[in-house]
Coordinates of C-alpha atoms and ligand atoms in Angstrom, one line a residue:
X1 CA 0.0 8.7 22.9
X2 CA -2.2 5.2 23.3
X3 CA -2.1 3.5 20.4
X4 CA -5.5 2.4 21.0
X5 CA -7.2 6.0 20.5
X6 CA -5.7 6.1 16.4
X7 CA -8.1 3.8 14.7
X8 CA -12.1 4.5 15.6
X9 CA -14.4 2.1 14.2
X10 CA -17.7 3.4 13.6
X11 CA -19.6 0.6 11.5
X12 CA -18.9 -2.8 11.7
X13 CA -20.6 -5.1 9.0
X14 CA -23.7 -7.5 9.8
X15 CA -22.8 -9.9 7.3
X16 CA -18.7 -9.9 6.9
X17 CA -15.7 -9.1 8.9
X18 CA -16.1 -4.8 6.9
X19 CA -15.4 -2.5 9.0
X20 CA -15.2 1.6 8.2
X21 CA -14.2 4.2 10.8
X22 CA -11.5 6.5 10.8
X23 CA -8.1 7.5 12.0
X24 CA -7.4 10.6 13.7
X25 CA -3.7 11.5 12.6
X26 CA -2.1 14.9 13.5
X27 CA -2.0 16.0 9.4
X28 CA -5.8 14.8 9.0
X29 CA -8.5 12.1 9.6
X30 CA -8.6 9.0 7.4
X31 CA -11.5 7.2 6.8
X32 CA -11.2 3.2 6.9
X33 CA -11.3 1.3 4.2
X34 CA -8.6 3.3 2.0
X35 CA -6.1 3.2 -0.6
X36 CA -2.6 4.7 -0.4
X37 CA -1.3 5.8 -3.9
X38 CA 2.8 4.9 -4.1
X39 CA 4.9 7.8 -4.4
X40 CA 7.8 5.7 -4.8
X41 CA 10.6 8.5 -5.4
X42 CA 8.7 10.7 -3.2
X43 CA 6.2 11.7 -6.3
X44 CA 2.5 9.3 -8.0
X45 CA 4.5 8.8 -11.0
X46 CA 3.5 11.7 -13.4
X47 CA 0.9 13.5 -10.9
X48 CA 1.3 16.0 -8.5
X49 CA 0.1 16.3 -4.9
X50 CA -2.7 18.1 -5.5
X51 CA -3.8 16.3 -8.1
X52 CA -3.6 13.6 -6.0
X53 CA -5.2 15.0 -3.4
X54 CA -7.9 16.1 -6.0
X55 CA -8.5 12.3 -6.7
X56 CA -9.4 11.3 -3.4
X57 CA -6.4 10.2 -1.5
X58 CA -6.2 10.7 1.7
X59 CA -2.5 9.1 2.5
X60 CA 0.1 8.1 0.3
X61 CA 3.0 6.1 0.5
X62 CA 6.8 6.0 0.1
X63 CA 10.1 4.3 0.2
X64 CA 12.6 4.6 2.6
X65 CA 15.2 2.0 0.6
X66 CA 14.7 4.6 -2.6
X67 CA 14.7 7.7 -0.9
X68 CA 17.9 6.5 1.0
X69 CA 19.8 5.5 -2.2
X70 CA 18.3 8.6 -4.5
X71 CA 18.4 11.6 -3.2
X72 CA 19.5 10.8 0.4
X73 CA 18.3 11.2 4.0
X74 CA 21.1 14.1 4.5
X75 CA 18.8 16.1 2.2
X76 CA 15.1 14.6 3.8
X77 CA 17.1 16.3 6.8
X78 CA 17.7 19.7 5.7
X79 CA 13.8 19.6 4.2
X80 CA 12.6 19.1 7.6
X81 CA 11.2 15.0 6.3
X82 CA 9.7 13.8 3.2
X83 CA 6.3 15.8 3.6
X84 CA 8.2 19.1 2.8
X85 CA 10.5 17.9 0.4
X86 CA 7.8 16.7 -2.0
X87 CA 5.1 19.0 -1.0
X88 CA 2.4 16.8 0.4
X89 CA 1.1 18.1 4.0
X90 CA -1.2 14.9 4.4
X91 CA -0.7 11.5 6.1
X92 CA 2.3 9.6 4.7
X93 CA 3.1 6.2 5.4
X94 CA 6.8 4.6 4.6
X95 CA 7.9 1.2 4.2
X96 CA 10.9 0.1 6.2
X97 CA 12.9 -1.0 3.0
X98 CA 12.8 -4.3 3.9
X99 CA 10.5 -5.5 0.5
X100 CA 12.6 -3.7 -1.7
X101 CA 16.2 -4.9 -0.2
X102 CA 14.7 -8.7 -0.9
X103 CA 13.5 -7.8 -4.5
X104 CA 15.7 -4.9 -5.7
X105 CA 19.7 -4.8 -4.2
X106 CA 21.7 -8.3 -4.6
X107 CA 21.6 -9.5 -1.5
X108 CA 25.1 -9.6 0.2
X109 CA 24.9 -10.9 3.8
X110 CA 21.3 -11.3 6.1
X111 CA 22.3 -12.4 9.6
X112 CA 20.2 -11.8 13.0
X113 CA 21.5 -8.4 13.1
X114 CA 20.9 -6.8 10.4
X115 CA 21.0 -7.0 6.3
X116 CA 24.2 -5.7 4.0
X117 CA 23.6 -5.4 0.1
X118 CA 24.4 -3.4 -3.0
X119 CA 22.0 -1.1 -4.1
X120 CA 20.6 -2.2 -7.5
X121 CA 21.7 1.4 -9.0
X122 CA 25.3 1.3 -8.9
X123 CA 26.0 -2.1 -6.7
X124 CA 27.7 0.5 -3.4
X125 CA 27.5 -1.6 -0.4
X126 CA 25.2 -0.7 2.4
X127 CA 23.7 -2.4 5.8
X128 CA 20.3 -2.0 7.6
X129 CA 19.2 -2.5 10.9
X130 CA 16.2 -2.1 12.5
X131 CA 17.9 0.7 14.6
X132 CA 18.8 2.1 11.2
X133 CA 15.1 1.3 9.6
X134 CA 13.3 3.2 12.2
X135 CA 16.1 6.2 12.4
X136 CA 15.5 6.7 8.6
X137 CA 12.0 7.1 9.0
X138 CA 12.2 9.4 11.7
X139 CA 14.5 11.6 9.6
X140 CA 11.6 11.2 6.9
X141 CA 9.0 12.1 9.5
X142 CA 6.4 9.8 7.8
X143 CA 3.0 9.3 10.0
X144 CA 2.8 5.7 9.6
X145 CA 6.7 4.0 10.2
X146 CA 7.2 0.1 9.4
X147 CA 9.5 -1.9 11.2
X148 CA 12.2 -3.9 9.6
X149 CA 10.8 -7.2 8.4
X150 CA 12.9 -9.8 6.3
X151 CA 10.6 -11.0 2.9
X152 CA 11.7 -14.3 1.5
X153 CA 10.8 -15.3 -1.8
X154 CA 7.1 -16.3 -2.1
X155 CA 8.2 -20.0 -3.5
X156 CA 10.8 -20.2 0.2
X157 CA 10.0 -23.6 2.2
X158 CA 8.8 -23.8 5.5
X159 CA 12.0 -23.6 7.4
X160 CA 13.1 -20.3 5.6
X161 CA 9.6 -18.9 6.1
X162 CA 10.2 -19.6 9.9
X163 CA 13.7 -18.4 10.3
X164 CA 12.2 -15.2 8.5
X165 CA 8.9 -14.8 10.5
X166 CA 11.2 -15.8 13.7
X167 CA 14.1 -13.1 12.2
X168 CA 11.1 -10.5 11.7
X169 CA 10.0 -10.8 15.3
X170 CA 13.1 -9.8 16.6
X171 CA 13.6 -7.1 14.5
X172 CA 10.2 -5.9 15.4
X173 CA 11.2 -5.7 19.2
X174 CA 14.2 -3.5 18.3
X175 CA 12.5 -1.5 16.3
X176 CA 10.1 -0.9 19.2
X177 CA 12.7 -0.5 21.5
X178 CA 14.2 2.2 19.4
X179 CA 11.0 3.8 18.5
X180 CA 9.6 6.6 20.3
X181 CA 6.5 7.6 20.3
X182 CA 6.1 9.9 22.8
X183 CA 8.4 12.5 21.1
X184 CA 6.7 14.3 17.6
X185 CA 9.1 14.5 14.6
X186 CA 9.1 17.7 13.2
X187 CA 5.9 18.7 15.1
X188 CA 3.6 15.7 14.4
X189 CA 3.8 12.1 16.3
X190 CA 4.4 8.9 14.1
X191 CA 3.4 5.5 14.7
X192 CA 4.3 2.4 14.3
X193 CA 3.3 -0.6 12.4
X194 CA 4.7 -4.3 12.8
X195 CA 4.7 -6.7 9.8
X196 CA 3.2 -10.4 10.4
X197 CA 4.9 -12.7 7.8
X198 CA 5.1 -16.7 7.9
X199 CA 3.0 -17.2 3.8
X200 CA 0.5 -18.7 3.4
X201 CA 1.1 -21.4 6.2
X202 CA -1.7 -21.0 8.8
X203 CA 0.7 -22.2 11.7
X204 CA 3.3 -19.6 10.7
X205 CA 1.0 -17.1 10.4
X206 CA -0.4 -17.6 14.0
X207 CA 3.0 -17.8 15.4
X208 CA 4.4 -14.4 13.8
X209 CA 0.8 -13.0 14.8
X210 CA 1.4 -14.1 18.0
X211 CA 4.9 -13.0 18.8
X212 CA 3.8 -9.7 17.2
X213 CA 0.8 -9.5 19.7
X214 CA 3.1 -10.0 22.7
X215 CA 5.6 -7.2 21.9
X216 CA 2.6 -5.0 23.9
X217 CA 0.7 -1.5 23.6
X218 CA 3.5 0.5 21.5
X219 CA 2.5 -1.3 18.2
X220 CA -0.3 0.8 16.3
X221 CA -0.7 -1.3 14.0
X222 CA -0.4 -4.3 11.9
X223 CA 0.8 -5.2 8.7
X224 CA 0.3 -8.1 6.6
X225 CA 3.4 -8.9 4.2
X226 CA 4.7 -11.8 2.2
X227 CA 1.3 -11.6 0.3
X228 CA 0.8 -10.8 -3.4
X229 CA 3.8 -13.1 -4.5
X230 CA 2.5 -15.7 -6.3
X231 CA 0.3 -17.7 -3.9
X232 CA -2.9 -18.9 -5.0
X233 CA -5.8 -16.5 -4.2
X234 CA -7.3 -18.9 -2.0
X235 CA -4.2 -18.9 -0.1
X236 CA -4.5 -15.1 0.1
X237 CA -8.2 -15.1 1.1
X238 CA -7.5 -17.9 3.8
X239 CA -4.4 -16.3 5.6
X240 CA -6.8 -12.8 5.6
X241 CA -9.2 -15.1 7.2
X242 CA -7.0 -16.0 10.1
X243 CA -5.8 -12.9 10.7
X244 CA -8.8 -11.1 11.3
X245 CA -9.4 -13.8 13.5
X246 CA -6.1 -13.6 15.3
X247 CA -5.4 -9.4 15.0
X248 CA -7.0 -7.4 17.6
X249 CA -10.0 -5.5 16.4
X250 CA -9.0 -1.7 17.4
X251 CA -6.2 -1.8 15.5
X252 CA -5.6 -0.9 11.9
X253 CA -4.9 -4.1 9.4
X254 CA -2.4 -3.3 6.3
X255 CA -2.4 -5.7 3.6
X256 CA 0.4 -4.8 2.1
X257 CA 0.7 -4.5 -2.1
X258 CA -2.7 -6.0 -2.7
X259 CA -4.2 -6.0 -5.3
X260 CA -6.7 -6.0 -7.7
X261 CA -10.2 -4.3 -7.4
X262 CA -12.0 -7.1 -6.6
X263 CA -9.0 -8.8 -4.3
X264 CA -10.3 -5.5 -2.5
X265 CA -13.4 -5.4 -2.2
X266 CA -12.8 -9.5 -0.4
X267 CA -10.0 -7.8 1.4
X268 CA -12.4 -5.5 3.1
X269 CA -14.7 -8.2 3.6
X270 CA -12.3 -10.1 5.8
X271 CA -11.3 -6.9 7.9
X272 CA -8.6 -5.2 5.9
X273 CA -8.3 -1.7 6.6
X274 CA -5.3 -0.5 4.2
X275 CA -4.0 -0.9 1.3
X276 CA -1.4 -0.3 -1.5
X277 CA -0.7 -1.7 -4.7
X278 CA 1.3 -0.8 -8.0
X279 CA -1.6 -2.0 -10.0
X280 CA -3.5 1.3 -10.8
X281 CA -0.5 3.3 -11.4
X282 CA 1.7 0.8 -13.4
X283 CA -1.2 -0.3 -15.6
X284 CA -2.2 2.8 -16.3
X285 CA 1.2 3.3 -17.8
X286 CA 0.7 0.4 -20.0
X287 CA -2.4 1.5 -21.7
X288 CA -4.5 -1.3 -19.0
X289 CA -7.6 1.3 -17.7
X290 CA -9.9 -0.5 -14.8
X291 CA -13.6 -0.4 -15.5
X292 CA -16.6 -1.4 -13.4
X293 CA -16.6 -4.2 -16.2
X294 CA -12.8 -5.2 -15.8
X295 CA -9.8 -3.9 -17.4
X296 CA -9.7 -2.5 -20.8
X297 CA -6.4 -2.7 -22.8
X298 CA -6.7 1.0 -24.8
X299 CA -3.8 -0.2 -27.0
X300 CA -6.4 -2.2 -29.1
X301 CA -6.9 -1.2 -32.5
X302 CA -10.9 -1.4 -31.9
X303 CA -10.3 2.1 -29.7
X304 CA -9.0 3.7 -32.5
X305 CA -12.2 5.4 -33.9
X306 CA -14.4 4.9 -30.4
X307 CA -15.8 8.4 -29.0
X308 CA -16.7 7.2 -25.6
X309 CA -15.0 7.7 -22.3
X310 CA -13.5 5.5 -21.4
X311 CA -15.6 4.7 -18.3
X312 CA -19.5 6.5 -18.9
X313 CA -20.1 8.2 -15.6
X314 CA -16.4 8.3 -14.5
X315 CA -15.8 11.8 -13.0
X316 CA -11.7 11.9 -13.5
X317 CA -10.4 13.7 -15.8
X318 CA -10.1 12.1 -18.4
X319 CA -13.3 10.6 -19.0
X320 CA -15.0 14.0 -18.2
X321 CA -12.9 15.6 -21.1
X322 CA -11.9 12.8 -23.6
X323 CA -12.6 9.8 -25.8
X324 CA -10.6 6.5 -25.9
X325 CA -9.7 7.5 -29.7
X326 CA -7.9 10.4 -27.8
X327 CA -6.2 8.4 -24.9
X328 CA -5.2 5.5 -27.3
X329 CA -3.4 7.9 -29.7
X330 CA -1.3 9.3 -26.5
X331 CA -0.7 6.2 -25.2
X332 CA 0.6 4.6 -28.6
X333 CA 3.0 7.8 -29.1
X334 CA 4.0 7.8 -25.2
X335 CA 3.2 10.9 -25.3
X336 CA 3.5 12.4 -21.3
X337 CA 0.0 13.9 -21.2
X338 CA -1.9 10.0 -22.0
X339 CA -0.2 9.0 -19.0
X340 CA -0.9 11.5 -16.7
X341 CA -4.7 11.1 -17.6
X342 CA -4.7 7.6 -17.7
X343 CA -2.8 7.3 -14.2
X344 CA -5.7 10.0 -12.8
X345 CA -8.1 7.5 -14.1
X346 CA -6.8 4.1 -12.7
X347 CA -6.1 6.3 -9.3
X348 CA -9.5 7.7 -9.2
X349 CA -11.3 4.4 -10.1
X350 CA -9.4 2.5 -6.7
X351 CA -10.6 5.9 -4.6
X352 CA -13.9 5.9 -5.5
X353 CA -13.6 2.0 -5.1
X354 CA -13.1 2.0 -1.4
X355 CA -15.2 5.6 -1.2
X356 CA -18.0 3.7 -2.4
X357 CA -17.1 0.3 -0.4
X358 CA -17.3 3.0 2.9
X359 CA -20.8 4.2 2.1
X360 CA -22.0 0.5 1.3
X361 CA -20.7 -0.2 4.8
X362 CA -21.9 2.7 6.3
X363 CA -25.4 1.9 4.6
X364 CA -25.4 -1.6 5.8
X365 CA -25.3 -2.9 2.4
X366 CA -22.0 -3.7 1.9
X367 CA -22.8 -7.9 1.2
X368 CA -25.4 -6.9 -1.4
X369 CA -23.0 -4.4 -2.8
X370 CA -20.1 -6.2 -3.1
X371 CA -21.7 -9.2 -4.8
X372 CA -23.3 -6.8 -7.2
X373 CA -19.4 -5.5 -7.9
X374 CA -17.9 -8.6 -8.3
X375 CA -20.8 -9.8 -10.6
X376 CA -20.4 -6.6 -13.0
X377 CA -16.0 -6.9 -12.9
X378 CA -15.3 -10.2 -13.0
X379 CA -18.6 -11.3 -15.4
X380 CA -21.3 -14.2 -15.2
X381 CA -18.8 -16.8 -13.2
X382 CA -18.6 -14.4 -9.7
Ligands
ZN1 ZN1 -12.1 8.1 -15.6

């Protein structure tokens, strides 16, 4: 398959770098911008995949490094890949481990091969490759596959950044080499996505860009890693900047475990394409709900006694049914049932985020939208 026929884009924004379109994938079309819910262990903590579905996602995303350790990729195997085995038929992306070995396991031993470390459940010893990265994905039969990257810490100096960015590249290539994309894993044809690191370093950046660019045709895609950890948001904003200057245009952009709402909405404006983040989910577990005005901690005593929804107008289920007295009581007992409705709220409010960031684009109104959002979340100072 080209490469070049996945991503179509459709509308590209007068006044920004926005862009919506769509990509065709075997298990369904995706419109650009979107958000990928994190099903971690192979489940959106506490939801199921229709109710996911039901919400608005369109892809969702997993974890090779957890489903490796817990339950296996013997069993992926016998379920025919992760789709199966957790009961989601739509488009699936997987990370190649690689973010998770750097911030979960104790690190054992990275050299230009590969990576050995203990897994943070029970400290057993194991090694990736890139060989192995993209072999585990193919076992998990995920639409979207990443290859191997290496993610130093977000406070690393120059020189480690470029022995990374320079130790990503190569691990790219092999990944390529060992990738296949001619040949459909149980029935549907993956694709795969190269990671540009280098932090918030513009020369860095445009080298791993670079390197990435000349590894040819069989990339898909590009991801943008080493973000989200720590850096100053101008820093964020700026290394967007370059690479929407720097990636090609027909291509799908990942910014990967960003962010916030309005991080979002200037995401898109730059050119971002794809998202995911912890944020909606995780919050949502703490009792932190995301309004059109900003985030609202339900834990607060003032919810108590307050009838409202929590968000007037939100059509999740939650708001359509209950009152913050209701969710806050759930929430302060842990009871199972607050989370499940306040995760369905946080997940609904990013969907309908980049739903409506699609129409504004679509509409050719995406600046005067946008400025309008950002006004109403982040108050008088946007
Ligand atoms: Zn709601």
């Amino acid at each position: 398959m080209d490469s070049h026929d996945l991503l179509t884009i459709e509308v590209e924004d007068a006044h920004s770098a926005a862009r919506q379109g769509h990509i065709k994938l075997s298990r369904g079309t995706v419109a650009t911008p979107f958000f990928m819910p994190i099903g971690t262990y192979g489940a959106v903590k506490t939801l199921a995949p229709w109710e996911v579905r039901e919400l608005g996602a369109q892809m969702i995303l997993s974890n090779t490094y957890h489903l490796y350790l817990r339950p296996g990729m013997d069993l992926m195997a016998q379920f025919g890949g992760v789709h199966k085995f957790m009961g989601w038929d739509g488009p699936l992306l997987t990370d190649s481990g690689g973010f998770q070995i750097f911030s979960l396991a104790s690190l054992r031993k990275l050299d230009d091969d590969g990576v050995t470390f203990r897994s943070h459940l029970n400290g057993s010893l194991h090694r990736f490759t890139p060989e192995k990265a993209i072999d585990m994905q193919r076992v998990l039969g995920s639409d979207f596959v990443m290859a191997l990257d290496e993610c130093p810490p977000g406070d690393s100096s120059a020189a480690v950044w470029q022995a990374a960015l320079e130790r990503t590249t190569n691990w790219a290539r092999r990944c390529l080499e060992r990738f296949d994309a001619t040949e459909p894993r149980y029935g549907h044809p993956q694709s795969l996505f190269c990671i540009v690191q280098g932090g918030t370093d513009p020369k860095l950046r445009r080298q791993s860009a670079e390197e990435l660019l000349a590894l040819g045709s069989g990339v898909s895609g590009y991801a943008i890693g080493g973000l989200a950890v720590g850096e100053p948001k101008e820093a964020l904003f700026a290394t967007l900047e370059l690479m929407n200057a720097l990636l090609p245009g027909d291509k799908p952009r990942y910014l990967m475990g960003v962010g916030t709402p309005a991080d979002l909405v200037r995401a898109v404006a730059l050119g971002m394409d794809m998202f995911d983040c912890v944020l909606p989910t995780r919050n949502a577990r703490n009792g932190q709900l995301f309004t059109p005005t900003g985030t609202l901690n339900i834990r607060n005593a003032r919810y108590r006694t307050d009838l409202e929804p929590v968000q007037a107008g939100c059509d999740c289920p939650l708001c359509l049914r209950f009152s913050r007295a209701y969710l806050r009581h759930l929430i302060m007992i842990r009871e199972v049932l607050g989370l499940r409705l306040a995760t369905a709220h946080n997940l609904r409010f990013y969907l309908r985020l980049m739903a409506d960031m699609r129409a504004a684009i679509q509409a050719g109104q995406f600046r005067d939208w946008s400025q309008d959002f950002l006004r109403q979340y982040e108050g008088e100072q946007a």
